[in-house]
Coordinates of C-alpha atoms in Angstrom, one line a residue:
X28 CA 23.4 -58.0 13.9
X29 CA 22.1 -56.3 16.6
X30 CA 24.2 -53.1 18.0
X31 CA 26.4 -54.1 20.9
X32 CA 25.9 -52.6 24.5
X33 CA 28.6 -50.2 26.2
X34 CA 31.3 -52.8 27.7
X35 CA 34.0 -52.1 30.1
X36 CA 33.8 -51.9 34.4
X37 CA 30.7 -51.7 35.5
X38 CA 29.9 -48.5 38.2
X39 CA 29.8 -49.4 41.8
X40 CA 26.8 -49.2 43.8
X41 CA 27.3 -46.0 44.9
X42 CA 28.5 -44.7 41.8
X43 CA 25.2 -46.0 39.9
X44 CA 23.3 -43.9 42.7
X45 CA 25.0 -41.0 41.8
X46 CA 24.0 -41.2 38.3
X47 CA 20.5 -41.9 39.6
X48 CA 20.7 -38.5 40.9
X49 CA 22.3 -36.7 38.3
X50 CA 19.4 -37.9 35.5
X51 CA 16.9 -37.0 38.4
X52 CA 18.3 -33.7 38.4
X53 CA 18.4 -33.4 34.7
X54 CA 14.7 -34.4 34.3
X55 CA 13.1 -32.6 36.4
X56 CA 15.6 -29.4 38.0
X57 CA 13.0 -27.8 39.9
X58 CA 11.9 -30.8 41.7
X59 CA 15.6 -31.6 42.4
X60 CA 16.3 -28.4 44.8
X61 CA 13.0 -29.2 46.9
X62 CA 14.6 -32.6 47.4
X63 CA 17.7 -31.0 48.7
X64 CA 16.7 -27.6 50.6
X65 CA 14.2 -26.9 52.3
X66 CA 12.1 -23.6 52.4
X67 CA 9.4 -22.7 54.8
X68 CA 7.7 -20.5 51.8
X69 CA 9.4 -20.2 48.0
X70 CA 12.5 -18.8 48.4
X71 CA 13.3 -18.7 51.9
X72 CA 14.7 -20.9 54.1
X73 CA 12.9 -23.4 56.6
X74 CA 14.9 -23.8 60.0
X75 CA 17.1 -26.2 59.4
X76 CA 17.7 -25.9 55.3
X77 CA 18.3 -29.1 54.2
X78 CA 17.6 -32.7 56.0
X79 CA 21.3 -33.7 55.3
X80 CA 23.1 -32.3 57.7
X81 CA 26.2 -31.9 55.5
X82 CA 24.2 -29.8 52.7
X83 CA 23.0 -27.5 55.8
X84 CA 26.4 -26.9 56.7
X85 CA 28.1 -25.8 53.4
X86 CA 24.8 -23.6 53.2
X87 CA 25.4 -22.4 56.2
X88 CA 28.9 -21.7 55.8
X89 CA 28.8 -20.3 52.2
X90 CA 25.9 -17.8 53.5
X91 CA 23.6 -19.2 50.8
X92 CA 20.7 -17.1 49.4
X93 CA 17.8 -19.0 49.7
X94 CA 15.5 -16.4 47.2
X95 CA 18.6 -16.3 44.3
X96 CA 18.5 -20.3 44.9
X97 CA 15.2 -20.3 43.9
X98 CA 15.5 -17.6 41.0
X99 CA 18.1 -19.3 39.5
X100 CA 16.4 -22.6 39.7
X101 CA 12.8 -21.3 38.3
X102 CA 14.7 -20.4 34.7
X103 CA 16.5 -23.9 34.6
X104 CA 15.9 -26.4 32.0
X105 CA 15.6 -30.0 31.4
X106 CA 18.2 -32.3 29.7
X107 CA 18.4 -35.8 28.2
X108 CA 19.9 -38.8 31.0
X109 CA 23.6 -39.2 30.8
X110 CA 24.6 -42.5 30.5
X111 CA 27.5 -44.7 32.4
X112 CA 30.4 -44.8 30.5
X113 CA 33.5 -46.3 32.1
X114 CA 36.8 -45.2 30.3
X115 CA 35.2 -42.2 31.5
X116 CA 35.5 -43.4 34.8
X117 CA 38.8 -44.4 34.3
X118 CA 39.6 -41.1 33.6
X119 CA 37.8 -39.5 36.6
X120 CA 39.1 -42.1 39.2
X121 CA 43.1 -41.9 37.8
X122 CA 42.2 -37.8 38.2
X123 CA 40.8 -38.4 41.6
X124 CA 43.9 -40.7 43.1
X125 CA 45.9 -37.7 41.7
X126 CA 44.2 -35.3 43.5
X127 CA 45.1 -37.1 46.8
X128 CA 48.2 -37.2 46.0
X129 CA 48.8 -34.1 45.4
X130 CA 46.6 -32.8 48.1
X131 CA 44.8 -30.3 45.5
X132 CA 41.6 -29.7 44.3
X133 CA 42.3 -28.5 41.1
X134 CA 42.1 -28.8 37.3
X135 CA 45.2 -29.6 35.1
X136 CA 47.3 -31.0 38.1
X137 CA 48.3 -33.9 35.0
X138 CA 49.5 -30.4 32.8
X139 CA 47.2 -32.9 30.4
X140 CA 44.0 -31.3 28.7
X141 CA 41.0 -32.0 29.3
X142 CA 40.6 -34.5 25.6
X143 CA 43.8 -35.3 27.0
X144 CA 43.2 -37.2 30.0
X145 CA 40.0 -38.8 28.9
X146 CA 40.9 -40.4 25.3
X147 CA 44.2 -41.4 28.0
X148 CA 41.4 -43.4 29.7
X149 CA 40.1 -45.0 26.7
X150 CA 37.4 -42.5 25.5
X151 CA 36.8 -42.1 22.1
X152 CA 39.3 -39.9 20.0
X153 CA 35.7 -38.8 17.9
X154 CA 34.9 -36.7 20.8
X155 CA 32.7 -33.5 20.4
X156 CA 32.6 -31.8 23.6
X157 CA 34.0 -33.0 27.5
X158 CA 33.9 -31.4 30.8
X159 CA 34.7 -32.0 34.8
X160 CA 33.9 -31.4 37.8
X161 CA 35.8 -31.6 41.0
X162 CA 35.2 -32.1 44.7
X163 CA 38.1 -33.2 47.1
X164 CA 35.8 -33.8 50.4
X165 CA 32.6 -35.0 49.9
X166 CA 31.2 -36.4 53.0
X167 CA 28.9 -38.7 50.8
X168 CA 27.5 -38.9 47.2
X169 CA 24.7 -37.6 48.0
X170 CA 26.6 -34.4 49.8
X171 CA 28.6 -34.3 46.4
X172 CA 25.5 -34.5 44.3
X173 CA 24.3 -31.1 46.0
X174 CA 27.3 -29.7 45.8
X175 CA 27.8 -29.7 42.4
X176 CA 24.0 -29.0 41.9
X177 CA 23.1 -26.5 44.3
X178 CA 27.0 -25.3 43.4
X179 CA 27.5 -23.1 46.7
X180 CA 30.5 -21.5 47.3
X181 CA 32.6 -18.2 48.2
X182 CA 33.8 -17.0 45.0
X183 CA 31.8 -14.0 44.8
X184 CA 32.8 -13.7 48.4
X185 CA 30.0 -14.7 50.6
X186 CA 32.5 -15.8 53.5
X187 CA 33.6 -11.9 53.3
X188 CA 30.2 -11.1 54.0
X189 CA 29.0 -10.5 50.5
X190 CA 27.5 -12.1 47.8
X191 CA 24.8 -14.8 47.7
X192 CA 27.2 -17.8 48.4
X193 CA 26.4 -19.1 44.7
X194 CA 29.4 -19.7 42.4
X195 CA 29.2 -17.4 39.5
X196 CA 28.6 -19.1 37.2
X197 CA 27.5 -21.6 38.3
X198 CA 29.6 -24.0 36.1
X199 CA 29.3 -27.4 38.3
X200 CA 25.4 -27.2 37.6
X201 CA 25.5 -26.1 34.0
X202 CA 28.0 -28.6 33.0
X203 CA 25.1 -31.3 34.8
X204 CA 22.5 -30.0 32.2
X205 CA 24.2 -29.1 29.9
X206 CA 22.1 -31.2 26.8
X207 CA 25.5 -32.3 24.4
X208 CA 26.4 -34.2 26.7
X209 CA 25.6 -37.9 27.0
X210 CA 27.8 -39.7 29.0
X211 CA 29.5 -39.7 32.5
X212 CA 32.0 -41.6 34.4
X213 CA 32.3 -40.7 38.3
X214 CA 35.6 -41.1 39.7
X215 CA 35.8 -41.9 43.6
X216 CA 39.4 -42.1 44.7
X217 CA 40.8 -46.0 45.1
X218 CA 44.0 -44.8 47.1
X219 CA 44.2 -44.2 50.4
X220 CA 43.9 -40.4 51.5
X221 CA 46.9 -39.9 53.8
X222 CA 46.3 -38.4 57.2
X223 CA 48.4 -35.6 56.5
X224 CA 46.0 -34.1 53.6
X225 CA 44.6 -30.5 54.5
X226 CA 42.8 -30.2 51.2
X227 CA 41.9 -33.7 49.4
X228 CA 40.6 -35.1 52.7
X229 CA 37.5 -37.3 51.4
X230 CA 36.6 -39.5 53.1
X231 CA 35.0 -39.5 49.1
X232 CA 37.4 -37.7 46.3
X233 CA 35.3 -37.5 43.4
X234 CA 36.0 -36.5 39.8
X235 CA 33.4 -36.7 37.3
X236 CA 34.1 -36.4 33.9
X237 CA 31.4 -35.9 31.3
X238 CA 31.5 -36.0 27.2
X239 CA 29.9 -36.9 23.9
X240 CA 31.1 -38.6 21.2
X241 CA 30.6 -39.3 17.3
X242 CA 30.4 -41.7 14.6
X243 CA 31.0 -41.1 10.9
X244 CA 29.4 -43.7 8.1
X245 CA 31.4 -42.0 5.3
X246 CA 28.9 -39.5 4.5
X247 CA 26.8 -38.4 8.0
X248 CA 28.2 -37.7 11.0
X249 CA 25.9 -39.2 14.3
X250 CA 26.1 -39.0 17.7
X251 CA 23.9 -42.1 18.7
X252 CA 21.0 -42.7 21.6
X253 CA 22.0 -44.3 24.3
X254 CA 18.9 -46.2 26.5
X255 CA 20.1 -46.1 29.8
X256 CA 18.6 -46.6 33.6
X257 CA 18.4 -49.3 36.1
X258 CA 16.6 -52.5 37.2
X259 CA 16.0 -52.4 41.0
X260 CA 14.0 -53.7 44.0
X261 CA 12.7 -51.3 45.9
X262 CA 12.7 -52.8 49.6
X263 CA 15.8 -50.8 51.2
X264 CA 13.9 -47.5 51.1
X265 CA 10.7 -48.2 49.5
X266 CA 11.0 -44.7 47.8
X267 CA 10.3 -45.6 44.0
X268 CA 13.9 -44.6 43.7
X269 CA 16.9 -46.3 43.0
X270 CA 19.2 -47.3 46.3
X271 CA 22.6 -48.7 46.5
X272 CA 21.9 -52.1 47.5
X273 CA 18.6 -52.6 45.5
X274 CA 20.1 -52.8 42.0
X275 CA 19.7 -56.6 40.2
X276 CA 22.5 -57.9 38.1
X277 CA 21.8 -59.6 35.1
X278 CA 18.4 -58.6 33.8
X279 CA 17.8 -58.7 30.3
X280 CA 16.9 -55.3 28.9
X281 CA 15.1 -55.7 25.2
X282 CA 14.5 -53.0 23.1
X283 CA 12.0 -53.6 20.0
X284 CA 10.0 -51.6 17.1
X285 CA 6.7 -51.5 18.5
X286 CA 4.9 -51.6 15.2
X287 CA 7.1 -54.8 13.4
X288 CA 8.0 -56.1 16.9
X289 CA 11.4 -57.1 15.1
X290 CA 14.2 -56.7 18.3
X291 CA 16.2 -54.3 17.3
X292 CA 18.7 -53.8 20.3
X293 CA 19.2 -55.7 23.3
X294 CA 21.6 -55.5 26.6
X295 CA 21.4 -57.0 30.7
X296 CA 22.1 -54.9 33.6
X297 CA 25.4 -54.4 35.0
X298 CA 26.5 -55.3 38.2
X299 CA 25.1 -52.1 40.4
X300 CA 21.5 -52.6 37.6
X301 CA 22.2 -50.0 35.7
X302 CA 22.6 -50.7 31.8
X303 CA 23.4 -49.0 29.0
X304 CA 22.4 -49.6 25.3
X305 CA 23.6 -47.4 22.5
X306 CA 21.0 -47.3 19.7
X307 CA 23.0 -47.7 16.6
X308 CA 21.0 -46.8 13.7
X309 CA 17.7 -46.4 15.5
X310 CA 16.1 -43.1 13.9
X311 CA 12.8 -40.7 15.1
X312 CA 9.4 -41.3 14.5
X313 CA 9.8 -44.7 15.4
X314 CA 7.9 -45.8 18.6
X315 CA 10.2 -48.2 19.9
X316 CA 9.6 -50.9 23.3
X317 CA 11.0 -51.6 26.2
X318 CA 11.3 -54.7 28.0
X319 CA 12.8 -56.4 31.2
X320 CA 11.0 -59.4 30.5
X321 CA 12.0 -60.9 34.1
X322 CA 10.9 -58.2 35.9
X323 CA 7.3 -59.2 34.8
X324 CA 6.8 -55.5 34.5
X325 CA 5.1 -54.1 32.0
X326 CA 7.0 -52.4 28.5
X327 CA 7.8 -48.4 28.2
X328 CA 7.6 -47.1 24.8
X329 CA 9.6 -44.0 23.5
X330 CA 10.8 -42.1 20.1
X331 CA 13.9 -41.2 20.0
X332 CA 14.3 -37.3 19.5
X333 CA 16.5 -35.7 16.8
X334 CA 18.2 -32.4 16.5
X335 CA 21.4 -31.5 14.1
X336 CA 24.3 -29.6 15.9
X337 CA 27.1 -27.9 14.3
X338 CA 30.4 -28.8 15.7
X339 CA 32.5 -27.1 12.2
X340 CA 30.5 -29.6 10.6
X341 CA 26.7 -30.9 11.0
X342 CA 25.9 -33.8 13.3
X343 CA 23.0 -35.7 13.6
X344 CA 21.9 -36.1 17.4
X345 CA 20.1 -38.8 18.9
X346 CA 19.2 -37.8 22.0
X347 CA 19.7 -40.7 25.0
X348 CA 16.1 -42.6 26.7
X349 CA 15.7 -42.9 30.3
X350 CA 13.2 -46.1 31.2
X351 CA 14.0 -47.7 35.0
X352 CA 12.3 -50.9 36.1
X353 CA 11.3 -50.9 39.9
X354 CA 10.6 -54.0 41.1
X355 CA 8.5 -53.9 44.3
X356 CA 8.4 -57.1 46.0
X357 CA 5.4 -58.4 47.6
X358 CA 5.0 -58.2 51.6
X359 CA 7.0 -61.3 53.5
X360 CA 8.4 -62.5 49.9
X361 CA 12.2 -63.3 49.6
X362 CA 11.8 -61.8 45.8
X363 CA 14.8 -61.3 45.1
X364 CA 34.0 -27.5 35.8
X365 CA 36.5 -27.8 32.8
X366 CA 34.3 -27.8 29.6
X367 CA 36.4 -28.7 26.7
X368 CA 34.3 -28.4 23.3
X369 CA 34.7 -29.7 20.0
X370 CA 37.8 -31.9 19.1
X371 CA 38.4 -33.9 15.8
X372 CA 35.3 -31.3 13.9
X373 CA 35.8 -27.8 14.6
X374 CA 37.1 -25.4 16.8
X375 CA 37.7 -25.3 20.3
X376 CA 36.5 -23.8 23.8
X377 CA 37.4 -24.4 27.2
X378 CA 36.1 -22.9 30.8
X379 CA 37.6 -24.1 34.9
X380 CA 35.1 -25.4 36.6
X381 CA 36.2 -25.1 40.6

């Protein structure tokens, strides 16, 4: 039988982009802040610092450093995708909505932990590690997405006319690479905000809630790959990148052994294109395949990679595969931070994230 694919809501366009973003960002972290600032030479600041006028703003603001920007940025390192889980998102939207009702930007608002509020939402009880992030007035999710990447802010008092307007730490972005984690739901609120609201004013409340999870055959302890990316036509933008709008429903995703060509998992794009296929017992040195066989693109190969972690006992990690499918029509055709570690295996840790 072959292992089933992730089931529950699917993300919203918007949402899908944001994950988009967030596995850009993890792959490649350098390349992410030259896509979101912009510096006349490395390190310092062009006149007008980013092309979205929002992300200027809060760098303007905050009193940004431009040079410990890039510093910070030069030592960062790569992570694994995330992939879309949606009790997840349940959890991040129900934390949003609260948010705007209380008219806060804060953690714990619920009095609920962290393991909480997301096994509350469906998650997995087997989780090994979860964390959030919070931002009550994002202007967009692509002004979120820098927020929580570039993670400017005053709390080592740049508004007072110190500091590098940098959050220290920088938790936002750390919990965004940070590698044991492998899935995300992002929460925008579904509740109206109410005019009144000084603090949770939107127009986009967003939660995201990240985590991991395990499995247990009776003697090992796994944490499986998930393949996950999109299927996409590339005519809003025509940026070989994934836009909300271009996503196609419904494609059939295949994944197979490369050498026996037996199919060993298989899945279709969600709504928004994404999809999401956990791996059940796929191991390393495998090359496995690829295929959106209606895309008439050709396959992507990968082997999984695998790492044990100790979480009060050993756990053998699968880390998740990225593969997107851009399909790029032909001219005039109609083509169509709160880090909670650990839970049901060990000990436990926790840090806010603001």
């Amino acid at each position: 039988m072959l292992p089933d694919m992730a089931v529950g809501d699917d993300p919203t366009a918007e949402q899908q982009y944001m994950l988009e973003l967030t596995n850009r960002f993890r792959s490649d972290p350098q390349g992410e802040l030259a896509k979101l600032v912009n510096f006349s030479s490395p390190g310092v600041w062009d006149s007008v610092k980013s092309d979205d006028p929002s992300i200027a703003f809060a760098l303007n603001y905050f009193g940004t450093s431009a040079s410990d920007l890039a510093t910070q940025f030069s030592s960062l390192t790569a992570a694994p995708a995330l992939a879309w889980n949606s009790a997840l998102n349940v959890s991040a939207t129900t934390y949003s909505n609260l948010m705007v009702t209380a008219d806060q930007q804060a953690h714990s608002l619920d009095g609920l932990t962290l393991d909480q509020r997301i096994v509350n939402g469906g998650y997995s009880a087997n989780w090994l590690g979860a964390g959030e992030n919070l931002f009550a007035s994002a202007q967009s999710p692509f002004h979120s997405h820098a927020a929580f990447v570039l993670d400017w802010g005053d709390g080592n008092g740049a508004t007072a006319g110190y500091g590098n307007g940098i959050q220290s730490p920088a938790g936002h972005r750390d919990l965004l690479l940070d590698a044991s984690m492998k899935e995300i739901g992002i929460g925008f609120q579904d509740i109206s905000i109410p005019g009144s609201n000084l603090t949770a004013t939107g127009p986009y409340v967003i939660t995201e809630h990240l985590a991991s999870q395990f499995r247990f055959d009776g003697t090992t302890y796994f944490s499986d790959a998930i393949l996950t990316g999109s299927v996409y036509q590339d005519t809003l933008l025509a940026d070989a990148f994934y836009t909300p709008g271009e996503g196609l429903a419904g494609e059939l995703i295949n994944v197979y052994n490369d050498t026996t060509g037996i199919l060993v998992a298989s899945g279709f794009s969600n709504s928004a294109g994404g999809f999401n296929i956990t791996l059940t017992g796929l191991t390393d040195g495998v090359v496995y395949r690829v295929e959106a066989p209606d895309t008439g693109l050709a396959a992507r190969t990968f082997v999984l990679t695998e790492h044990t972690d100790n979480y009060g006992v050993p756990v053998l990690v699968y880390d998740n595969v990225y593969e997107s499918f851009a399909v790029v029509p032909e001219p005039g055709s109609l083509l169509l931070c709160f880090v909670a570690g650990l839970s049901l295996l060990g000990f436990r840790s926790r840090r806010i994230l603001r």
